[in-house]
mmCIF file of C-alpha atoms in Angstrom:
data_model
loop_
_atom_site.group_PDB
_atom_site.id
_atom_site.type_symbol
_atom_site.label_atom_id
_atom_site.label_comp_id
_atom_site.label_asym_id
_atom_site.label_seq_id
_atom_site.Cartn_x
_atom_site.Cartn_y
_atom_site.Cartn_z
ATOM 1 C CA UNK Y 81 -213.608 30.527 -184.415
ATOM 2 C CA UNK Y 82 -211.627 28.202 -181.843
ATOM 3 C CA UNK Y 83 -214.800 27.815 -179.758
ATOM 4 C CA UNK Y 84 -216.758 27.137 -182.984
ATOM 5 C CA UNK Y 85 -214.816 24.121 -184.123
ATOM 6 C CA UNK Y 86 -214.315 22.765 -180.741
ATOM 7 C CA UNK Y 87 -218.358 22.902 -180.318
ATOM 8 C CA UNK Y 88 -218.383 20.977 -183.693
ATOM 9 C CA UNK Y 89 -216.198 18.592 -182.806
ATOM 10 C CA UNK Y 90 -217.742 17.887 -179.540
ATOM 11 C CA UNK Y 91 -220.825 17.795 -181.314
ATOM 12 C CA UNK Y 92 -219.342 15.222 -183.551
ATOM 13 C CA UNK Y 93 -217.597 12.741 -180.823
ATOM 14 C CA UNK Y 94 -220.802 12.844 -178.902
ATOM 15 C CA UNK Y 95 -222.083 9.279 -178.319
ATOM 16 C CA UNK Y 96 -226.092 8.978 -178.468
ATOM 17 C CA UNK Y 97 -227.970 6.674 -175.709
ATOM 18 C CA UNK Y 98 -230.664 5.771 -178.286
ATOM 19 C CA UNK Y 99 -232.645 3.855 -175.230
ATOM 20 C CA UNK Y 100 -232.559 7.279 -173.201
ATOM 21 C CA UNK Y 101 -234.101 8.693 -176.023
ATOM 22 C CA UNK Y 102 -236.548 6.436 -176.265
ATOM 23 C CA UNK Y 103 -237.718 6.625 -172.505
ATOM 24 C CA UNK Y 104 -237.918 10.142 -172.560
ATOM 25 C CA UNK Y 105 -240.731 9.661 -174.761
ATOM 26 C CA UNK Y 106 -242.169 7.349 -172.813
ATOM 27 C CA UNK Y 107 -241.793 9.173 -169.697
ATOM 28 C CA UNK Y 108 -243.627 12.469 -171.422
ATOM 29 C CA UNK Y 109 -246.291 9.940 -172.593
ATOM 30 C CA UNK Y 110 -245.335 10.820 -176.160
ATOM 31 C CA UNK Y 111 -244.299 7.202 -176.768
ATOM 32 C CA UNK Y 112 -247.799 6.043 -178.678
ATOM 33 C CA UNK Y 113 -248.514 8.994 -180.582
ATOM 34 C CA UNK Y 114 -244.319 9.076 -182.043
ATOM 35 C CA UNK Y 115 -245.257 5.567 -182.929
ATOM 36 C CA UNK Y 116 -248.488 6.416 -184.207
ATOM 37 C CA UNK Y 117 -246.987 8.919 -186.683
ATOM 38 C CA UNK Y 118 -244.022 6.697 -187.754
ATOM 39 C CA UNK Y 119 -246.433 3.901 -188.911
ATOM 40 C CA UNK Y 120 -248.360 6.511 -190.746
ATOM 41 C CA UNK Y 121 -245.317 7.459 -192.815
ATOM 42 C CA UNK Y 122 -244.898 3.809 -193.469
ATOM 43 C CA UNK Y 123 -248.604 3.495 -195.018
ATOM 44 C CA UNK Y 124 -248.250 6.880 -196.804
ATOM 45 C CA UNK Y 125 -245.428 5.353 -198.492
ATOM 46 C CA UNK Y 126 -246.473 2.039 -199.854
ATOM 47 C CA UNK Y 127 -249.554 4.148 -201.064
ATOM 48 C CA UNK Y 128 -247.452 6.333 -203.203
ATOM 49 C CA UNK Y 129 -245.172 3.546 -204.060
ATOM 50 C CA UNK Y 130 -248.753 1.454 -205.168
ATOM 51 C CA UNK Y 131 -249.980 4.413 -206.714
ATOM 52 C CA UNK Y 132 -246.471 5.163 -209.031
ATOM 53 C CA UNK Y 133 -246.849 1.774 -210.117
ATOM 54 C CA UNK Y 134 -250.529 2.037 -211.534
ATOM 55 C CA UNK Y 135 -249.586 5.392 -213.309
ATOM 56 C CA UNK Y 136 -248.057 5.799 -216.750
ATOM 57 C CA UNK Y 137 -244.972 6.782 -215.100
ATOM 58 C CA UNK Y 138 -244.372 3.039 -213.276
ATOM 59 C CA UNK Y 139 -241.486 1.045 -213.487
ATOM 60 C CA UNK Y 140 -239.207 0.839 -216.442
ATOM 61 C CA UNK Y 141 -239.416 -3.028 -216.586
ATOM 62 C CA UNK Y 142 -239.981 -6.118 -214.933
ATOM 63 C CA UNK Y 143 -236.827 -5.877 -212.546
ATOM 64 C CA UNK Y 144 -237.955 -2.824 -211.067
ATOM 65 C CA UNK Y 145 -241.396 -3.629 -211.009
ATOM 66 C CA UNK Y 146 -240.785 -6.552 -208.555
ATOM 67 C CA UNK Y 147 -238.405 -4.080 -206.385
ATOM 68 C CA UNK Y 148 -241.226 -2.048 -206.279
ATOM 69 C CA UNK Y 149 -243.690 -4.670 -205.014
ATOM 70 C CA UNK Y 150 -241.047 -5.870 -202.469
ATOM 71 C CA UNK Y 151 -241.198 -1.904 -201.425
ATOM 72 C CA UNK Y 152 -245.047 -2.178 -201.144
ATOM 73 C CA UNK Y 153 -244.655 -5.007 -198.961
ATOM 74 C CA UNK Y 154 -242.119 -3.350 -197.129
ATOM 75 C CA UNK Y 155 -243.663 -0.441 -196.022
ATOM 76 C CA UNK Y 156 -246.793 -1.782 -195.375
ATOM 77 C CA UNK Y 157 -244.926 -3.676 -192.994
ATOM 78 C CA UNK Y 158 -243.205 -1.336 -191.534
ATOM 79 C CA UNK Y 159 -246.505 0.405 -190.676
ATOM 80 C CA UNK Y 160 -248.170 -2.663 -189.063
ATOM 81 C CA UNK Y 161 -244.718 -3.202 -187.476
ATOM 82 C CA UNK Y 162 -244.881 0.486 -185.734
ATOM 83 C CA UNK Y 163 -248.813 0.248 -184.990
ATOM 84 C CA UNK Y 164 -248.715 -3.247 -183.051
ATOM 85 C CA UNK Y 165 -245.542 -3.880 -181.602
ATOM 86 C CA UNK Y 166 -243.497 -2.330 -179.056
ATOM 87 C CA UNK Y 167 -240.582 0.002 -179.749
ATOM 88 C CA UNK Y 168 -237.996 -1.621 -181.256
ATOM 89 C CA UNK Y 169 -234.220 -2.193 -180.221
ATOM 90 C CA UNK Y 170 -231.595 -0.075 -181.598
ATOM 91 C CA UNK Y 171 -230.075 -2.605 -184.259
ATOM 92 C CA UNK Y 172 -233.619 -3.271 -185.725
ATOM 93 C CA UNK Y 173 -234.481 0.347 -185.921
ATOM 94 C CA UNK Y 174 -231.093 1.076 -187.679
ATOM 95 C CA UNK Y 175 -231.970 -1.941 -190.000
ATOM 96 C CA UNK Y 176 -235.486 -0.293 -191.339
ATOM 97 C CA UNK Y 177 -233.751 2.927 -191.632
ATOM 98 C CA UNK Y 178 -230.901 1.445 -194.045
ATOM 99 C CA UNK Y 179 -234.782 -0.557 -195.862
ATOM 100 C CA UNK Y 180 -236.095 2.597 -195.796
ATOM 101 C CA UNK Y 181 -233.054 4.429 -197.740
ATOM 102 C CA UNK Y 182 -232.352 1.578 -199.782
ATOM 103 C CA UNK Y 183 -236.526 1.313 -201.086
ATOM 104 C CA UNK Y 184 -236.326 4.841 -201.784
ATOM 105 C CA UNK Y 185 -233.307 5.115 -203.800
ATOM 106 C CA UNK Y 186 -234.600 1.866 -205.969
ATOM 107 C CA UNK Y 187 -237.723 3.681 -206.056
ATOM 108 C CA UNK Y 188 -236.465 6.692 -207.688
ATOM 109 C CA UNK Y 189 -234.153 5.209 -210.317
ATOM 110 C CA UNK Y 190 -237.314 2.671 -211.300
ATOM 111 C CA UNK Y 191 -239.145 5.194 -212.269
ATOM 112 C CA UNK Y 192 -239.764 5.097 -215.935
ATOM 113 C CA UNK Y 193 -240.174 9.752 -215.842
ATOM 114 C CA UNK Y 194 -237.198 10.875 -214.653
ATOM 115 C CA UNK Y 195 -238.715 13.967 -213.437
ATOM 116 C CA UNK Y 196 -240.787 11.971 -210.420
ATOM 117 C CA UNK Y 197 -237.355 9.875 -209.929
ATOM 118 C CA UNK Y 198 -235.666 12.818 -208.888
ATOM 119 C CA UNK Y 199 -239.449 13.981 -207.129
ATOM 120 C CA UNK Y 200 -239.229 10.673 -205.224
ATOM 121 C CA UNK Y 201 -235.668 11.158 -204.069
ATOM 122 C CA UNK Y 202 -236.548 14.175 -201.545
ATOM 123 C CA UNK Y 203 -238.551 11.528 -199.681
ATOM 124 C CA UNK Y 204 -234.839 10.852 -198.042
ATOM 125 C CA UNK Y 205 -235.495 13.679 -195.827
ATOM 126 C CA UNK Y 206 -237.733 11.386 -193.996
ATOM 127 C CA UNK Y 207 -235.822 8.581 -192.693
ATOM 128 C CA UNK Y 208 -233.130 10.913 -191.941
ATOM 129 C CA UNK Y 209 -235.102 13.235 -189.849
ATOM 130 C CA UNK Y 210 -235.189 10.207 -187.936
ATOM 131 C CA UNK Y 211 -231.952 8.482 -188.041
ATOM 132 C CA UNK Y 212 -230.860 12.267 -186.664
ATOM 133 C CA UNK Y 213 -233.175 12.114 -183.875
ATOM 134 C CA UNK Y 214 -232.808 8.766 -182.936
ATOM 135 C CA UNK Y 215 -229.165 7.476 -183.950
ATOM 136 C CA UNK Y 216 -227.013 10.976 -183.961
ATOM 137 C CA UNK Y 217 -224.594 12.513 -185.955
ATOM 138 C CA UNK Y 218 -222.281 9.752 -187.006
ATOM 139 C CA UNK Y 219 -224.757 7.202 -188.392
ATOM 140 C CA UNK Y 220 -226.598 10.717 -190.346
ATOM 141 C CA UNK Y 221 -223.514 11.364 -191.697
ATOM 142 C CA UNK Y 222 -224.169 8.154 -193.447
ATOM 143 C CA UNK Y 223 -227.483 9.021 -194.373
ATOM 144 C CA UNK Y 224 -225.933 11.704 -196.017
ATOM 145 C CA UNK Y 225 -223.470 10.138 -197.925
ATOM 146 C CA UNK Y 226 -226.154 7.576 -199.359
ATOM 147 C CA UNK Y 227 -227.941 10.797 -200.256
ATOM 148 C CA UNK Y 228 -225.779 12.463 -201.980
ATOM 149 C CA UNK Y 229 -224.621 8.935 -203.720
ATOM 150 C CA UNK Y 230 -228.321 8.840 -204.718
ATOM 151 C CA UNK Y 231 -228.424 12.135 -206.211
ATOM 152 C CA UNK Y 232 -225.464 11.581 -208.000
ATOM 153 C CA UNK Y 233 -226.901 8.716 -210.082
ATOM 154 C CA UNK Y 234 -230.027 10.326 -210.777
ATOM 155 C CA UNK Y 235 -228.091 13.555 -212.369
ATOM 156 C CA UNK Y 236 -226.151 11.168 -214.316
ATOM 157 C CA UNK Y 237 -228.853 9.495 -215.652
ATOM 158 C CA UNK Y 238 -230.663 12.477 -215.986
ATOM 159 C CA UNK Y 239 -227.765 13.844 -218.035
ATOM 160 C CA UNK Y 240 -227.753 10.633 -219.868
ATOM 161 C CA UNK Y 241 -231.466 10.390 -221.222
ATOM 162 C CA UNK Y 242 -231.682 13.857 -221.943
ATOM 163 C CA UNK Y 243 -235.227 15.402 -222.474
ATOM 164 C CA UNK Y 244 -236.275 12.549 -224.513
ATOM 165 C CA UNK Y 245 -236.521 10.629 -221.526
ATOM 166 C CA UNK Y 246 -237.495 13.721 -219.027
ATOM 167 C CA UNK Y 247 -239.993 15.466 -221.280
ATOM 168 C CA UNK Y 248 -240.519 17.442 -224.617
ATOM 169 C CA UNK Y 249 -239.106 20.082 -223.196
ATOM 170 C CA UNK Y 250 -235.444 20.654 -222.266
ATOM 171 C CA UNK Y 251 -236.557 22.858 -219.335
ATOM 172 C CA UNK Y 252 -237.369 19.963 -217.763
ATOM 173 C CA UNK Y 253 -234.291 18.786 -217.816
ATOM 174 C CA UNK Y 254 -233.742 21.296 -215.924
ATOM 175 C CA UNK Y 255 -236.673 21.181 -213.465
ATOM 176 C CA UNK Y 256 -235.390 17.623 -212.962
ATOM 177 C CA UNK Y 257 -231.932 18.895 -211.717
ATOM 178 C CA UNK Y 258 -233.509 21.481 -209.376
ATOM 179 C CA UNK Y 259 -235.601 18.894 -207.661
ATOM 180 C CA UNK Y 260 -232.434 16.916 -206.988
ATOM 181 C CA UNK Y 261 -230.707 20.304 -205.576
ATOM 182 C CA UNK Y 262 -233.642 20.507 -203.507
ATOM 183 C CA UNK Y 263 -233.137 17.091 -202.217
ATOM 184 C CA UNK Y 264 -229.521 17.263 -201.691
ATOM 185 C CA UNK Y 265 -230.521 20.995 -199.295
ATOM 186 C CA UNK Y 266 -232.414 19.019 -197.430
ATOM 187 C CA UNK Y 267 -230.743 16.234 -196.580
ATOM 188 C CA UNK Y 268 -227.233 17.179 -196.851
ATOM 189 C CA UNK Y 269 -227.779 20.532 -195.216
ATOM 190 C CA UNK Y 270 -231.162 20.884 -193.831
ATOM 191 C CA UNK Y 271 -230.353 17.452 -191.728
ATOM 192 C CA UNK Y 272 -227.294 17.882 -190.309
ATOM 193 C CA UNK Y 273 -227.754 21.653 -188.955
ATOM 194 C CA UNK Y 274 -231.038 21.239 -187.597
ATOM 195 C CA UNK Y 275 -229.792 17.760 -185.700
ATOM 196 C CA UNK Y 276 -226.408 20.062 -184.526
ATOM 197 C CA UNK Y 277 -228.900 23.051 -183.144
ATOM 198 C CA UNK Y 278 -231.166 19.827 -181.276
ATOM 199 C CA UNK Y 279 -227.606 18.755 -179.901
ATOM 200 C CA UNK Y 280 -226.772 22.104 -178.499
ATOM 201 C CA UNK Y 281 -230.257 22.567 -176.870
ATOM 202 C CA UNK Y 282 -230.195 19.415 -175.283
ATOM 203 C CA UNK Y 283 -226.552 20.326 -173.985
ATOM 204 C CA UNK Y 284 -228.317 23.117 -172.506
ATOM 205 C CA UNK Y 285 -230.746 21.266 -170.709
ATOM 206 C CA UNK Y 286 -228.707 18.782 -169.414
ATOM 207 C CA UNK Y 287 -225.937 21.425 -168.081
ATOM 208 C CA UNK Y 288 -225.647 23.285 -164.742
ATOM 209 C CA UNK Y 289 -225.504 27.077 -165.741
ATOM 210 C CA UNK Y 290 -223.871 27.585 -162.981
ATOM 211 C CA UNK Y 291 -220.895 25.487 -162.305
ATOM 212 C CA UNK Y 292 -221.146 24.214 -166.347
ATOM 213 C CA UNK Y 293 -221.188 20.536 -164.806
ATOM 214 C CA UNK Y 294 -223.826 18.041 -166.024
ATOM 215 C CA UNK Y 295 -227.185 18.332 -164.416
ATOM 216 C CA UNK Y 296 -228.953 15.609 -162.838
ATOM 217 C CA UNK Y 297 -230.827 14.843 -166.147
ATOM 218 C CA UNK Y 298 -227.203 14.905 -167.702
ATOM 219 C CA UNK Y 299 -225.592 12.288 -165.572
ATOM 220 C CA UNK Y 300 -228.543 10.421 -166.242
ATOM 221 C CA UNK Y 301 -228.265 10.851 -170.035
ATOM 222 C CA UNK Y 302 -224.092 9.684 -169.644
ATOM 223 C CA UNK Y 303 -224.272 7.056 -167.087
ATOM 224 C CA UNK Y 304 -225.397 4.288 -169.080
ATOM 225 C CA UNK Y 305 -221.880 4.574 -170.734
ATOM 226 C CA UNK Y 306 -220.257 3.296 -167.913
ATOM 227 C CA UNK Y 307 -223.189 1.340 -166.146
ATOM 228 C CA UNK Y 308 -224.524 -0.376 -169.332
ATOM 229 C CA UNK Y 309 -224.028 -3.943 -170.597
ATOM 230 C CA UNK Y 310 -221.175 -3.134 -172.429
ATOM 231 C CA UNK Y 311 -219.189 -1.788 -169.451
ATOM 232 C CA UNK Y 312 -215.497 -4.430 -169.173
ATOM 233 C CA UNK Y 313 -214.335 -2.483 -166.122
ATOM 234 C CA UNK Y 314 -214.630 -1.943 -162.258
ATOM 235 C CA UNK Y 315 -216.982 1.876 -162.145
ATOM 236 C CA UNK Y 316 -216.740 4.004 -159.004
ATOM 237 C CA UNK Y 317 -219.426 6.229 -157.940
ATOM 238 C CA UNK Y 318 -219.062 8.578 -155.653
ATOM 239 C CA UNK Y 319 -221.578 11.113 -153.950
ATOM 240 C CA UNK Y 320 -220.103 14.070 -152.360
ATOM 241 C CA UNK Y 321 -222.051 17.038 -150.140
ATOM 242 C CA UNK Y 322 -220.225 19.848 -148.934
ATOM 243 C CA UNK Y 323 -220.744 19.830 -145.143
ATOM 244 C CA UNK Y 324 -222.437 22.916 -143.831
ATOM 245 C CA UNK Y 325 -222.512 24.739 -146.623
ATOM 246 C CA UNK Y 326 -225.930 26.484 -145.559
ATOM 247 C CA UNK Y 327 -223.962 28.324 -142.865
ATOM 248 C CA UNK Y 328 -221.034 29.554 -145.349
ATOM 249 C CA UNK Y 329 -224.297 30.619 -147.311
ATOM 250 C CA UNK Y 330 -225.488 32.937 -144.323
ATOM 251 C CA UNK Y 331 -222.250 34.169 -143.453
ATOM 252 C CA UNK Y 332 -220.644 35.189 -146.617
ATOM 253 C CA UNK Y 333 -223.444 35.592 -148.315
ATOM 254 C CA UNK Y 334 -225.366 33.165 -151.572
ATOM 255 C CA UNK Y 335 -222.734 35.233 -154.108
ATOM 256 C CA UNK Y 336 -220.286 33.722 -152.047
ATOM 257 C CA UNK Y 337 -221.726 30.139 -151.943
ATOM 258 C CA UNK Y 338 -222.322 30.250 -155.570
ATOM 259 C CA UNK Y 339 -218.297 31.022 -156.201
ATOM 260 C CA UNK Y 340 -217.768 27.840 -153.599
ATOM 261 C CA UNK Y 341 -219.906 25.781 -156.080
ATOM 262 C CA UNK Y 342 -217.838 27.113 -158.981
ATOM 263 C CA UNK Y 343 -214.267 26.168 -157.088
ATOM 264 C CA UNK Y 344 -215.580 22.847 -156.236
ATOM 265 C CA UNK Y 345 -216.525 21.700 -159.470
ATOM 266 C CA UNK Y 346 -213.076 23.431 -161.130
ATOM 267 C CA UNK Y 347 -211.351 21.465 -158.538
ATOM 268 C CA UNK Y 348 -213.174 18.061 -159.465
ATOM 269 C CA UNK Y 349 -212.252 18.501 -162.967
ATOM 270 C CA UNK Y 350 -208.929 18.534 -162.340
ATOM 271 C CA UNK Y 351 -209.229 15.763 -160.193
ATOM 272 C CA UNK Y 352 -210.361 13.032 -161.752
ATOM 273 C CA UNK Y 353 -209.502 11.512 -164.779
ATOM 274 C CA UNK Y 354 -210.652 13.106 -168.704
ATOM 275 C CA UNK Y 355 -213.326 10.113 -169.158
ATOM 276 C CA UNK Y 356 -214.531 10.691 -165.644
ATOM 277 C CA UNK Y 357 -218.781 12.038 -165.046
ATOM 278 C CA UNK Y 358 -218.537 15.186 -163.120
ATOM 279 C CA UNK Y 359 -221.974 16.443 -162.365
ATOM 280 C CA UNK Y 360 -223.753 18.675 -159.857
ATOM 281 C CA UNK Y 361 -227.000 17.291 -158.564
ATOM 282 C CA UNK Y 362 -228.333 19.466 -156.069
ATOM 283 C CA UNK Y 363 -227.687 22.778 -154.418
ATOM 284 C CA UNK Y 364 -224.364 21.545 -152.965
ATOM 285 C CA UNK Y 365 -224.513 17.988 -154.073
ATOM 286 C CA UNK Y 366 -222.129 16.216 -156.570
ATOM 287 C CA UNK Y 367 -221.581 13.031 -158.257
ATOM 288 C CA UNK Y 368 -218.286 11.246 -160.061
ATOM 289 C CA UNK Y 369 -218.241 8.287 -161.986
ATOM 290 C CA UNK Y 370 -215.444 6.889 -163.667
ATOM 291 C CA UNK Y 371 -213.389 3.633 -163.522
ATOM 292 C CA UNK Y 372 -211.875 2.636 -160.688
ATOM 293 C CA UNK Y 373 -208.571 0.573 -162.797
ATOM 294 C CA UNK Y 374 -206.229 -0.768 -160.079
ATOM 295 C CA UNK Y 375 -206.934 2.473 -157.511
ATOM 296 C CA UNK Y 376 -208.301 1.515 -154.104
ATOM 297 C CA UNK Y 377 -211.619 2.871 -153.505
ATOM 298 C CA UNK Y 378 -210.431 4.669 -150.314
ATOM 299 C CA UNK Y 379 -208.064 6.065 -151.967
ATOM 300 C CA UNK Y 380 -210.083 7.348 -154.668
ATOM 301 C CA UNK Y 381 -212.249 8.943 -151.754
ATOM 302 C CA UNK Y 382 -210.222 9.793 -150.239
ATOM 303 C CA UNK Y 383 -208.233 11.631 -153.032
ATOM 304 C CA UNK Y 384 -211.778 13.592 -153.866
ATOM 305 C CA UNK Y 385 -212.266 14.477 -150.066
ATOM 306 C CA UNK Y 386 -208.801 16.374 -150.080
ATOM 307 C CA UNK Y 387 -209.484 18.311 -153.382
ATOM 308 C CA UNK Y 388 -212.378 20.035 -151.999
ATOM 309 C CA UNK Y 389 -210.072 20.833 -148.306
ATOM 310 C CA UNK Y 390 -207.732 22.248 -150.251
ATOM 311 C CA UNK Y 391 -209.061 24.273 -152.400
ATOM 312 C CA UNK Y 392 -207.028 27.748 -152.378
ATOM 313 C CA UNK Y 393 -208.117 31.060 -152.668
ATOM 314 C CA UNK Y 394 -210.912 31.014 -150.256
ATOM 315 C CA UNK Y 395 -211.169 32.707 -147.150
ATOM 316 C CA UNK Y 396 -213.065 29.677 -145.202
ATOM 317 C CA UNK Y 397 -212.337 25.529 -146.015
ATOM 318 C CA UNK Y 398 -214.612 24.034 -147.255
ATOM 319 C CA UNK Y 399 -215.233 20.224 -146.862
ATOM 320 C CA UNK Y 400 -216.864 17.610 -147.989
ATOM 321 C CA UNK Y 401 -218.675 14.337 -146.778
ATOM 322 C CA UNK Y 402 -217.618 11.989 -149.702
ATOM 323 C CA UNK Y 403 -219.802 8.191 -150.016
ATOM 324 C CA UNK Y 404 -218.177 5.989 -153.033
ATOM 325 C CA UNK Y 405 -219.753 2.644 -154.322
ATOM 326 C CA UNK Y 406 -217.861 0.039 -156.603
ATOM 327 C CA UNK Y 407 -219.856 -1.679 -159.232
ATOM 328 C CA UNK Y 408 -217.731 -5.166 -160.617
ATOM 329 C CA UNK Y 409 -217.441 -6.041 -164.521
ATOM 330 C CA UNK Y 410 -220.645 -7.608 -166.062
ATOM 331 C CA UNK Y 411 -221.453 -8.979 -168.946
ATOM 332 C CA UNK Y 412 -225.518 -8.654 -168.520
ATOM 333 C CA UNK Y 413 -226.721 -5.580 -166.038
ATOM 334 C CA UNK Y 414 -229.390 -5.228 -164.384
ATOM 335 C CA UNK Y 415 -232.512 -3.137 -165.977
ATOM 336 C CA UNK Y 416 -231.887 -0.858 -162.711
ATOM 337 C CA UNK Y 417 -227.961 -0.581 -162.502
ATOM 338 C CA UNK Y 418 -227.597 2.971 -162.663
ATOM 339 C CA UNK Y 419 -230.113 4.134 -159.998
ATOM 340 C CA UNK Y 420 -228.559 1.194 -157.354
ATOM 341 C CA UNK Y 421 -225.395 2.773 -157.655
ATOM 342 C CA UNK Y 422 -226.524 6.321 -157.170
ATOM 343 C CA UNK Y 423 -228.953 4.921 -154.464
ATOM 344 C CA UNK Y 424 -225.784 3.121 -152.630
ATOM 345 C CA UNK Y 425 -223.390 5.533 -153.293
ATOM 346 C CA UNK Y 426 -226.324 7.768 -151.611
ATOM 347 C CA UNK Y 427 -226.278 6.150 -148.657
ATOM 348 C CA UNK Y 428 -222.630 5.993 -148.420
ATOM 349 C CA UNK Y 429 -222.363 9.842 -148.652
ATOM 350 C CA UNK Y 430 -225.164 10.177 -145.736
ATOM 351 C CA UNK Y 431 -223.033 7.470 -143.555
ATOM 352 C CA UNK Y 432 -220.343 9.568 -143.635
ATOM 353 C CA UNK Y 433 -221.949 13.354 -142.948
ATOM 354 C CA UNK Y 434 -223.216 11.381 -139.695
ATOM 355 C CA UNK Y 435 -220.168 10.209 -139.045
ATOM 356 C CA UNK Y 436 -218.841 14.345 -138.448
ATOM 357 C CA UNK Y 437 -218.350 15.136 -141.903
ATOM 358 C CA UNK Y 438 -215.165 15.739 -143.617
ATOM 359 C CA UNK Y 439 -214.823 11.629 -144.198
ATOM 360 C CA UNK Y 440 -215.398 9.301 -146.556
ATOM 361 C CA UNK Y 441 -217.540 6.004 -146.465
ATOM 362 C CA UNK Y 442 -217.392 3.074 -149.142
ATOM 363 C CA UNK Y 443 -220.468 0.850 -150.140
ATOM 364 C CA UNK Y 444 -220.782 -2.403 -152.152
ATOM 365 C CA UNK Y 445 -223.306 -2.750 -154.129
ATOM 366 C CA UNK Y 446 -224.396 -5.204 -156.131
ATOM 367 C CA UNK Y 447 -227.039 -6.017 -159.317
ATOM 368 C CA UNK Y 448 -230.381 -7.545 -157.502
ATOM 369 C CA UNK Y 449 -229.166 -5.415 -154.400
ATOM 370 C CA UNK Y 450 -231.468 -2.749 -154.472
ATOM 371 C CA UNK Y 451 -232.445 -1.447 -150.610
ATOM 372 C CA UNK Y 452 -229.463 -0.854 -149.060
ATOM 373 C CA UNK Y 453 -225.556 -1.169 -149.419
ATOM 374 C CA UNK Y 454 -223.077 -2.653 -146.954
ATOM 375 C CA UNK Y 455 -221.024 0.582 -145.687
ATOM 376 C CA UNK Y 456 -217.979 0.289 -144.116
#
């Protein structure tokens, strides 16, 4: 039960890189078609939102009549917007998922039947599918809560104009209420567990089963935390390869190596600091990233070379070659940041494995620097 909440509450604190997201797709050349589809939601709903308002059942008066034009336009816009221009930024696509709840909300109390008011509300489901995709848990959650603020109104209402209102018939009253229950499954439940079980299977795929480090694709995924624009402090990143660890392999044995990989990325854990990246890379290769505060970078190396010497419990010592790069405070980073520092840091690692192993090597890097870093 422990475990449980502590999954949920990882779940919860998790922080989404909505740009990653977005270059996955384009990296899968999925990019077009997602687009493709989204735009299509946008013209399927300013035709039901057109069609509503040519039916007997169209707005109840002049206010909502013009809401439901401005929705028309809205939409249609929103498909256009999808179909001709490129992705948009995170901000704008938060801003036509907050039109999107908004229009659909109006458009279910304007409606003059209650019964397709309370129809129209389950057509929440679709901007949250994406907000959960796209934006993550927190900024569902809100989702949610408009949802179920939505709802809320309609029962009342519902309640209020009775069957008169509804239909001749107090069952649907009824019906009405169960459409709403529908809606609030499926956006208040529904939602949120299916965007927790996406969560956990892309913490799957972007964790070493092994060692239960990040991946490559993980650090990836994290990096831009401390690598983005946003980043206000020094960030150290250091590569580290254990030296030699193909003969430890053929001496002791791969069940042995794999127990070495285990101890070494214990051992980094409880090196670094709680906000630190630890991730394995390769068969033997690591990477840390975290901020460097006051600390000298040699002595940050150096502190991660002598955690994987002394590592107890083992009947050989292991060692590591350890390359660190620096990356100064910036207010705009380049497109590129993240793979210079990895590249440099790289190179670093590499300088000192020449060097005998066992050592450490610092580069500088910097923004448009992207060939080669100054080791020393």
């Amino acid at each position: 039960m422990t475990e449980g909440r502590s999954l949920i509450l990882a779940w919860w604190r998790d922080r989404v890189d909505y740009r990653w997201l977005v270059s996955v797709l384009g990296y899968h050349g999925a990019l077009g078609w997602v687009k493709i589809m989204l735009g299509a939601g946008g013209a399927v709903m300013c035709l039901v939102t057109a069609l509503s308002m040519m039916s007997n059942i169209g707005p109840r008066n002049a206010f909502f009549e013009a809401g439901c034009w401005l929705i028309v336009i809205m939409t249609a816009t929103w498909a256009l917007r999808w179909w001709a221009l490129p992705w948009p930024g995170r901000v704008e696509s938060l801003l036509w998922c907050a039109g999107a709840d908004i229009a659909i909300t109006f458009g279910a109390l304007a409606a003059e039947n209650r019964l397709y008011g309370a129809l129209v509300a389950t057509l929440m489901t679709v901007p949250g599918m994406y907000v959960g995709a796209f934006h993550g848990q927190r900024l569902l959650a809100a989702h949610v809560a408009w949802s179920l603020l939505s709802v809320i109104a309609l029962v009342v209402l519902l309640m209020r104009d009775g069957p008169a209102q509804v239909g001749s018939a107090s069952g649907d009253l009824r019906l009405g209420i169960a459409i709403i229950l529908i809606a609030v499954s499926l956006n208040v439940v529904g939602l949120p567990t299916a965007q927790f079980c996406r969560w956990v299977w892309r913490l799957n795929a972007i964790e070493d089963p092994l060692t239960m480090l990040l991946n490559r694709r993980g650090l990836d995924y994290h990096l831009w935390r401390y690598l983005g624009p946003d980043q206000r402090d020094t960030v150290y990143v250091a590569s580290l390869d254990l030296d030699r660890f193909k003969l430890v392999n053929d001496t002791f044995g791969h069940l042995f190596g794999d127990e070495v990989l285990r101890h070494t990325a214990d051992r980094l854990r409880t090196t670094v600091a709680a906000d630190a990246i630890v991730a394995r890379t390769g068969g033997e290769e690591f990477v840390v990233v975290g901020y460097l505060g006051d600390a000298d970078p040699r002595a940050v190396a150096e502190q991660l070379r002598n955690a994987i010497e002394s590592m107890p419990d083992l009947p050989v010592t292991i060692t590591a070659s350890v390359g660190l790069v620096t990356m100064a405070t910036s207010r705009t980073r380049h497109p590129a940041a993240e793979q210079h520092a990895l590249r440099h840091s790289d190179i670093a690692m590499y300088r000192a494995k020449h060097m005998g192993g066992n050592t450490i090597a610092i580069a500088e890097a910097t923004e448009d620097d992207s060939n080669a870093a100054r080791v020393y």
